[in-house]
Short mmCIF file of C-alpha atoms in Angstrom, two decimals:
data_model
loop_
_atom_site.label_atom_id
_atom_site.label_comp_id
_atom_site.label_asym_id
_atom_site.label_seq_id
_atom_site.Cartn_x
_atom_site.Cartn_y
_atom_site.Cartn_z
CA MET A 1 0.00 0.00 0.00
CA LEU A 2 2.85 2.40 0.82
CA THR A 3 4.46 1.86 -2.59
CA ARG A 4 1.13 2.46 -4.35
CA THR A 5 0.75 5.75 -2.46
CA LEU A 6 4.29 6.83 -3.34
CA TYR A 7 3.76 5.89 -6.96
CA GLY A 8 0.54 7.88 -7.19
CA ALA A 9 2.08 10.89 -5.45
CA LEU A 10 5.10 10.87 -7.74
CA LEU A 11 2.94 10.70 -10.86
CA PHE A 12 0.85 13.59 -9.53
CA LEU A 13 3.96 15.67 -8.89
CA PHE A 14 5.25 14.83 -12.37
CA ILE A 15 2.04 16.06 -13.98
CA CYS A 16 1.85 19.16 -11.78
CA ARG A 17 5.59 19.65 -11.24
CA PRO A 18 6.82 23.23 -10.94
CA GLY A 19 9.25 24.59 -13.48
CA THR A 20 12.94 24.45 -12.77
CA ILE A 21 13.01 28.27 -12.68
CA SER A 22 10.37 30.38 -10.96
CA SER A 23 8.46 32.68 -13.30
CA GLN A 24 8.52 35.41 -10.64
CA SER A 25 12.25 35.37 -9.97
CA ALA A 26 15.51 33.85 -11.04
CA ASP A 27 15.55 31.54 -8.02
CA ILE A 28 16.12 27.88 -8.78
CA SER A 29 13.18 25.66 -7.85
CA PRO A 30 13.69 23.37 -4.82
CA TRP A 31 12.15 20.54 -6.88
CA ALA A 32 14.26 18.39 -9.21
CA PHE A 33 12.59 15.74 -11.36
CA ARG A 34 14.50 13.31 -13.57
CA GLY A 35 14.04 9.90 -15.06
CA TYR A 36 14.32 7.67 -18.07
CA VAL A 37 12.49 5.07 -20.11
CA LYS A 38 14.32 2.01 -21.42
CA ASN A 39 13.40 -1.01 -23.47
CA LEU A 40 15.58 -4.08 -23.22
CA GLN A 41 14.97 -6.94 -25.64
CA GLN A 42 16.77 -10.18 -24.92
CA TRP A 43 17.38 -13.54 -26.54
CA GLN A 44 18.68 -16.51 -24.52
CA PHE A 45 19.91 -19.75 -26.07
CA ASN A 46 22.36 -22.62 -25.66
CA SER A 47 23.86 -25.38 -27.79
CA VAL A 48 20.64 -27.43 -27.77
CA PRO A 49 18.62 -27.02 -31.00
CA ASN A 50 15.45 -24.90 -30.72
CA SER A 51 16.53 -23.55 -27.31
CA LEU A 52 15.97 -19.88 -28.17
CA VAL A 53 13.84 -18.01 -25.62
CA SER A 54 13.03 -14.33 -26.17
CA GLY A 55 11.43 -11.60 -24.15
CA GLY A 56 12.15 -8.23 -22.71
CA PHE A 57 10.94 -5.43 -20.51
CA PHE A 58 10.21 -1.73 -20.41
CA HIS A 59 11.97 0.05 -17.56
CA ASN A 60 10.87 3.45 -16.33
CA ARG A 61 12.67 5.21 -13.49
CA LEU A 62 11.20 8.28 -11.77
CA MET A 63 13.44 10.37 -9.51
CA LEU A 64 12.15 13.26 -7.43
CA LYS A 65 14.34 15.35 -5.13
CA TYR A 66 13.18 18.21 -2.90
CA THR A 67 15.68 20.63 -1.32
CA PRO A 68 13.71 23.26 0.63
CA ASP A 69 16.80 24.89 2.17
CA SER A 70 20.52 24.44 2.71
CA LEU A 71 20.01 21.89 5.50
CA TRP A 72 17.42 19.41 4.24
CA THR A 73 17.09 17.15 1.19
CA PHE A 74 14.37 14.58 0.47
CA ASP A 75 14.59 11.96 -2.27
CA VAL A 76 12.22 9.30 -3.65
CA GLU A 77 12.91 7.08 -6.66
CA LEU A 78 10.70 4.42 -8.22
CA ARG A 79 11.84 1.56 -10.45
CA ASN A 80 8.93 0.51 -12.69
CA ARG A 81 9.29 -2.46 -15.03
CA LEU A 82 6.96 -4.31 -17.39
CA PHE A 83 8.25 -7.78 -18.35
CA TYR A 84 6.87 -9.69 -21.32
CA GLY A 85 7.49 -12.67 -23.58
CA GLU A 86 8.34 -16.34 -23.38
CA TRP A 87 11.29 -15.48 -21.13
CA VAL A 88 8.75 -14.64 -18.39
CA ARG A 89 6.56 -17.67 -19.05
CA VAL A 90 9.35 -20.23 -18.62
CA GLN A 91 10.49 -18.93 -15.20
CA PRO A 92 8.35 -20.35 -12.37
CA GLY A 93 7.80 -17.90 -9.52
CA PHE A 94 9.03 -14.94 -11.57
CA ALA A 95 6.43 -12.50 -10.19
CA GLU A 96 6.87 -13.73 -6.61
CA GLY A 97 10.58 -12.97 -6.79
CA LEU A 98 9.90 -9.39 -7.89
CA ASP A 99 7.35 -8.92 -5.10
CA ASN A 100 9.86 -9.98 -2.45
CA ASP A 101 11.42 -6.88 -0.88
CA ASN A 102 14.16 -7.84 1.58
CA GLY A 103 14.25 -4.40 3.19
CA LEU A 104 12.98 -3.53 6.64
CA ILE A 105 9.88 -2.07 4.96
CA ASP A 106 8.24 -3.76 1.97
CA LEU A 107 8.32 -1.16 -0.80
CA ALA A 108 7.62 -3.50 -3.73
CA PHE A 109 4.41 -4.65 -5.36
CA VAL A 110 3.36 -6.44 -8.53
CA PRO A 111 0.22 -4.84 -10.04
CA VAL A 112 0.14 -7.24 -13.04
CA ASP A 113 0.85 -10.97 -12.85
CA LYS A 114 0.05 -12.88 -16.05
CA PRO A 115 1.79 -15.95 -17.53
CA ALA A 116 3.78 -13.86 -20.04
CA LEU A 117 3.26 -10.34 -18.67
CA VAL A 118 4.40 -9.08 -15.26
CA ALA A 119 4.58 -5.50 -13.98
CA SER A 120 6.74 -4.56 -11.00
CA VAL A 121 7.06 -1.35 -8.96
CA LEU A 122 9.87 -0.88 -6.43
CA ALA A 123 10.81 2.17 -4.37
CA ASP A 124 14.58 1.60 -4.12
CA ARG A 125 15.36 5.10 -2.84
CA LEU A 126 13.39 6.87 -0.12
CA TRP A 127 15.45 9.02 2.22
CA ALA A 128 15.69 12.28 4.12
CA GLN A 129 19.01 14.03 4.72
CA TRP A 130 20.18 16.76 7.07
CA ALA A 131 23.59 18.32 6.44
CA ARG A 132 25.38 21.13 8.22
CA GLY A 133 29.06 21.93 8.31
CA ARG A 134 31.03 18.71 8.63
CA TRP A 135 27.98 16.62 9.58
CA GLN A 136 25.62 14.72 7.30
CA VAL A 137 22.79 12.46 8.52
CA ARG A 138 20.67 10.41 6.13
CA ALA A 139 17.81 8.05 7.05
CA GLY A 140 15.78 5.76 4.81
CA ARG A 141 16.37 3.55 1.80
CA GLN A 142 19.68 4.63 0.31
CA ARG A 143 22.79 3.45 -1.44
CA ILE A 144 25.77 3.08 0.92
CA ASN A 145 28.76 2.69 -1.36
CA TRP A 146 31.90 1.67 0.51
CA GLY A 147 33.46 -0.18 -2.41
CA LYS A 148 36.80 0.85 -3.90
CA THR A 149 37.07 -1.47 -6.91
CA LEU A 150 34.98 -1.57 -10.08
CA THR A 151 33.65 -5.16 -10.22
CA TRP A 152 33.70 -7.01 -6.89
CA ASN A 153 33.30 -5.18 -3.57
CA PRO A 154 33.99 -7.17 -0.37
CA ASN A 155 33.71 -3.85 1.54
CA ASP A 156 30.17 -3.27 0.25
CA TRP A 157 28.54 -4.71 3.38
CA PHE A 158 25.17 -3.03 3.02
CA ASN A 159 24.12 -3.58 -0.60
CA ALA A 160 26.21 -6.02 -2.64
CA TRP A 161 25.39 -6.10 -6.34
CA ASN A 162 25.70 -8.52 -9.26
CA PHE A 163 28.01 -7.18 -11.97
CA LEU A 164 26.07 -9.25 -14.56
CA ASP A 165 22.99 -7.10 -13.86
CA PHE A 166 24.27 -4.33 -16.13
CA ASP A 167 20.82 -2.73 -16.53
CA TYR A 168 20.70 -1.66 -12.86
CA GLU A 169 23.09 1.29 -12.97
CA GLU A 170 21.82 2.77 -9.70
CA ARG A 171 22.45 -0.51 -7.84
CA PRO A 172 20.44 -1.71 -4.82
CA GLY A 173 19.74 0.33 -1.69
CA SER A 174 19.45 -0.47 2.02
CA ASP A 175 17.07 0.70 4.74
CA ALA A 176 19.59 2.41 6.99
CA LEU A 177 20.62 5.29 9.19
CA ARG A 178 23.92 6.84 8.12
CA VAL A 179 25.94 9.50 9.94
CA GLN A 180 29.03 11.03 8.31
CA TYR A 181 31.54 13.42 9.84
CA GLN A 182 34.27 15.12 7.83
CA THR A 183 37.29 15.55 10.09
CA GLY A 184 39.19 17.69 7.60
CA GLY A 185 42.23 16.85 5.52
CA PHE A 186 40.20 14.51 3.28
CA SER A 187 39.38 12.09 6.10
CA GLU A 188 36.00 11.12 7.54
CA PHE A 189 34.09 8.89 9.94
CA ASP A 190 31.08 7.04 8.56
CA LEU A 191 28.61 5.18 10.80
CA ALA A 192 25.83 3.11 9.21
CA ILE A 193 23.14 0.95 10.81
CA SER A 194 20.79 -1.20 8.74
CA PRO A 195 18.16 -3.00 10.86
CA ALA A 196 16.35 -6.05 9.52
CA ARG A 197 13.10 -7.92 10.10
CA HIS A 198 15.21 -10.57 11.83
CA ILE A 199 18.02 -9.23 14.01
CA ARG A 200 20.41 -11.88 12.70
CA ASN A 201 20.32 -10.17 9.30
CA ALA A 202 21.09 -6.67 10.62
CA VAL A 203 24.29 -4.84 9.65
CA ALA A 204 26.02 -2.09 11.64
CA ALA A 205 29.48 -0.75 10.93
CA LEU A 206 31.89 2.13 11.46
CA ARG A 207 34.16 3.23 8.64
CA TYR A 208 37.16 5.54 8.75
CA GLY A 209 38.57 6.85 5.49
CA GLY A 210 41.79 8.77 5.11
CA HIS A 211 45.06 9.15 3.25
CA PHE A 212 48.52 7.76 3.89
CA GLY A 213 50.90 9.45 1.51
CA ARG A 214 49.42 8.85 -1.95
CA ILE A 215 47.23 5.98 -0.76
CA ASP A 216 43.50 6.51 -0.26
CA TRP A 217 42.51 3.92 2.34
CA GLN A 218 39.64 2.92 4.61
CA GLY A 219 39.12 0.67 7.61
CA LEU A 220 35.81 -0.98 8.56
CA ALA A 221 34.60 -2.70 11.72
CA GLY A 222 31.18 -3.85 12.82
CA VAL A 223 28.57 -6.59 12.91
CA TYR A 224 27.53 -8.25 9.66
CA ARG A 225 24.57 -10.64 9.79
CA ASN A 226 25.37 -12.21 13.17
CA ARG A 227 29.12 -12.09 12.55
CA LEU A 228 31.87 -9.77 13.67
CA ALA A 229 33.45 -8.16 10.64
CA ALA A 230 36.54 -6.16 9.78
CA GLY A 231 37.61 -4.76 6.44
CA LEU A 232 40.27 -2.75 4.66
CA GLY A 233 40.20 -0.98 1.30
CA TRP A 234 42.76 1.03 -0.63
CA ALA A 235 43.37 2.87 -3.89
CA ALA A 236 46.60 4.37 -5.20
CA ASP A 237 48.25 5.48 -8.42
CA VAL A 238 51.63 3.94 -9.22
CA GLY A 239 53.06 5.50 -12.33
CA GLN A 240 50.40 5.21 -15.03
CA ALA A 241 48.56 2.38 -13.23
CA GLY A 242 45.76 2.56 -10.72
CA LEU A 243 45.84 -0.07 -7.97
CA LYS A 244 42.81 -0.88 -5.83
CA GLY A 245 41.88 -3.56 -3.37
CA GLU A 246 39.44 -4.65 -0.68
CA ILE A 247 39.40 -7.36 1.96
CA SER A 248 36.80 -8.30 4.56
CA VAL A 249 36.96 -10.97 7.27
CA PHE A 250 33.80 -12.33 8.90
CA GLN A 251 33.97 -14.11 12.27
CA PRO A 252 30.82 -15.93 13.54
CA ILE A 253 29.45 -14.74 16.86
CA ASP A 254 28.05 -18.21 17.56
CA SER A 255 28.21 -21.66 15.97
CA THR A 256 24.97 -21.15 14.01
CA ALA A 257 26.53 -18.36 11.90
CA GLY A 258 28.89 -20.66 9.98
CA VAL A 259 32.68 -20.50 9.89
CA THR A 260 35.22 -17.71 9.55
CA SER A 261 35.29 -16.47 5.97
CA VAL A 262 37.41 -14.12 3.88
CA SER A 263 36.46 -12.14 0.80
CA ALA A 264 39.22 -10.22 -0.97
CA THR A 265 39.84 -8.57 -4.32
CA ALA A 266 42.70 -6.74 -6.04
CA GLU A 267 42.48 -4.72 -9.23
CA VAL A 268 44.79 -2.82 -11.58
CA ASN A 269 43.73 -0.48 -14.38
CA MET A 270 45.63 1.59 -16.90
CA LEU A 271 44.96 3.90 -19.83
CA PHE A 272 46.96 3.13 -22.99
CA GLY A 273 47.34 5.40 -25.97
CA GLY A 274 45.07 7.96 -24.39
CA SER A 275 41.89 5.99 -25.11
CA TRP A 276 42.33 2.25 -24.40
CA PHE A 277 41.21 1.57 -20.81
CA CYS A 278 42.38 -1.83 -19.57
CA SER A 279 41.59 -3.45 -16.24
CA GLY A 280 42.40 -6.73 -14.54
CA GLY A 281 41.48 -8.19 -11.18
CA LEU A 282 40.92 -11.24 -9.04
CA LEU A 283 38.49 -12.29 -6.31
CA ILE A 284 39.15 -14.72 -3.47
CA ASN A 285 36.01 -16.14 -1.86
CA SER A 286 36.60 -18.63 0.94
CA ASN A 287 32.86 -19.41 0.93
CA GLY A 288 33.02 -20.44 -2.73
CA ILE A 289 32.34 -23.85 -4.20
CA GLY A 290 35.42 -26.03 -4.26
CA GLY A 291 34.17 -28.34 -6.99
CA ARG A 292 32.41 -27.85 -10.28
CA ALA A 293 30.03 -24.90 -10.53
CA ASN A 294 27.07 -24.69 -12.90
CA LEU A 295 24.87 -22.05 -14.46
CA PHE A 296 22.09 -22.64 -11.93
CA GLN A 297 24.46 -21.88 -9.06
CA LEU A 298 25.67 -18.75 -10.82
CA ALA A 299 22.12 -17.53 -11.44
CA GLN A 300 20.81 -18.41 -7.98
CA ILE A 301 23.75 -17.25 -5.85
CA ASN A 302 22.62 -15.02 -3.00
CA LEU A 303 25.07 -12.18 -3.50
CA THR A 304 26.49 -10.84 -0.24
CA ALA A 305 29.78 -9.20 0.66
CA ASP A 306 31.16 -12.60 1.72
CA ASN A 307 29.88 -14.50 -1.33
CA LEU A 308 30.30 -12.50 -4.55
CA MET A 309 30.96 -15.41 -6.96
CA PRO A 310 30.22 -19.16 -6.82
CA GLY A 311 33.88 -20.25 -7.03
CA LYS A 312 36.72 -19.79 -4.57
CA LEU A 313 38.86 -17.95 -7.12
CA SER A 314 37.83 -15.73 -10.05
CA PHE A 315 39.77 -13.58 -12.50
CA LEU A 316 38.59 -10.63 -14.60
CA ALA A 317 40.10 -8.80 -17.58
CA SER A 318 38.44 -6.00 -19.50
CA VAL A 319 39.21 -3.44 -22.19
CA SER A 320 37.18 -0.52 -23.53
CA HIS A 321 37.80 1.98 -26.31
CA PRO A 322 35.86 4.90 -27.83
CA PHE A 323 35.94 4.37 -31.61
CA THR A 324 34.33 7.78 -32.06
CA PRO A 325 33.07 10.35 -29.53
CA LEU A 326 29.63 8.72 -29.85
CA LEU A 327 30.51 5.02 -30.32
CA GLN A 328 32.28 2.90 -27.70
CA GLY A 329 33.14 -0.78 -27.48
CA ALA A 330 34.13 -2.95 -24.53
CA LEU A 331 35.00 -6.57 -23.82
CA SER A 332 35.18 -8.25 -20.40
CA ALA A 333 36.20 -11.81 -19.59
CA VAL A 334 35.75 -13.70 -16.33
CA TYR A 335 37.46 -17.01 -15.54
CA SER A 336 37.04 -19.28 -12.52
CA PRO A 337 38.99 -22.55 -12.24
CA ASN A 338 36.08 -24.11 -10.34
CA GLY A 339 34.23 -25.87 -13.14
CA GLN A 340 36.30 -23.98 -15.73
CA LEU A 341 33.74 -21.17 -15.75
CA ILE A 342 34.31 -18.64 -18.54
CA ILE A 343 32.13 -15.57 -19.14
CA LEU A 344 32.60 -13.23 -22.10
CA ILE A 345 30.77 -9.88 -22.11
CA PRO A 346 31.11 -7.86 -25.34
CA THR A 347 29.36 -4.46 -25.48
CA VAL A 348 28.83 -1.79 -28.13
CA ALA A 349 27.27 1.53 -27.01
CA TRP A 350 26.09 4.35 -29.28
CA SER A 351 25.05 7.79 -28.06
CA VAL A 352 22.43 8.71 -30.66
CA ALA A 353 21.60 12.15 -29.25
CA ASN A 354 21.91 14.12 -26.02
CA ASN A 355 19.30 11.97 -24.27
CA TRP A 356 19.07 8.90 -26.53
CA ASP A 357 21.35 5.85 -26.17
CA ILE A 358 21.47 2.39 -27.76
CA ASP A 359 23.67 -0.50 -26.68
CA LEU A 360 24.10 -4.16 -27.57
CA THR A 361 25.50 -6.52 -24.92
CA GLY A 362 26.29 -10.22 -24.93
CA GLN A 363 26.81 -12.61 -22.02
CA LEU A 364 28.35 -15.91 -23.16
CA PHE A 365 28.96 -18.75 -20.69
CA TRP A 366 31.25 -21.78 -20.89
CA LEU A 367 31.43 -24.48 -18.21
CA GLU A 368 32.88 -27.90 -17.71
CA ASN A 369 30.13 -30.43 -18.47
CA ASN A 370 29.57 -33.87 -16.97
CA ALA A 371 31.95 -35.40 -19.51
CA GLY A 372 34.75 -33.15 -18.30
CA ASN A 373 34.78 -30.98 -21.43
CA VAL A 374 34.44 -27.20 -21.49
CA ALA A 375 31.35 -26.38 -23.54
CA ASN A 376 29.18 -23.38 -24.28
CA LEU A 377 26.14 -23.97 -22.08
CA GLY A 378 24.27 -20.67 -22.19
CA ASN A 379 24.18 -17.27 -23.84
CA GLY A 380 22.26 -14.02 -23.69
CA ILE A 381 22.03 -11.18 -26.20
CA PHE A 382 20.56 -7.87 -24.99
CA LEU A 383 19.52 -4.87 -27.09
CA ARG A 384 18.70 -1.76 -25.07
CA VAL A 385 17.31 1.65 -26.03
CA ARG A 386 17.19 4.47 -23.48
CA TRP A 387 15.57 7.90 -23.45
CA SER A 388 16.43 10.17 -20.50
CA PHE A 389 14.48 13.20 -19.33
#
């Protein structure tokens, strides 16, 4: 019911929204309204004949921000999607998964649930912020980004994300209270508390970020889902290369919380020839699968800061290059020795106009099959068109 009310209020404000500049003065309006509409068409297939499954979805995002004065800011953002096609029909429980909001407050609902047509509405941002001097306090559903690296983030304790979900640029949010204090000299304290419906799933942590010479670093300590946790992150430039890394250690408070686990990543990136951006990295996941992984495990993995990939060890290499100011290409490759998992992700992006974009993305998967051979077992092709306003 709350999401329906927010959705109706946001649509009303969009229809009746004030102009960005007052007609009576040159003062900027306290209201800021943005958004976009996307269509993503996808085709999924494997090596089995007649395995092609198609479908897609329309994705509309509405973002409303209100800043009445220099102290207060209010933000609400809705993620509205309409899924269609055989791709929806062949996934049992598809609508139920979209209607499951893991936050403290359920801000998701599914107004349409048909065999090949499902509509979903999710309020993934809903926060109020007070800021004065060196202090900033924000409460509500928000993105708490403590990650340093580009792909895997063991320090992202509050809202881990799946790098294969490329269509979710904003990334998930958490229901949390966050207090930040700038100490000066580019250092800060950051306290965040994210309660949960079950206390064992709550997260609370203190972060300190600062500089040591040319190294930008951070230290984390807190409680992560019934485990004591500590983390360290860093970023530095060495010559022409950028080096980044993160590590988190999770120690169970009691025997029911599992065993001690470590999640760590290191990454290096460099710009060649002024336009070729290359990046490489690795992820160590002590919670990973020691044996052969499969596509089902990859698709169903419950992504958390201590479990970012199915395998114990994963490698990533990527390169991107702008062929023209409006046309860019990229290629990423992921390899995990567990099950000989290989993922190739080619992308071509074209900026058609100031607020129109088109991109074509592939996700190609190879795995070791039951015969011990590495075979192509699944692929996805995604064509996306976006209009921003």
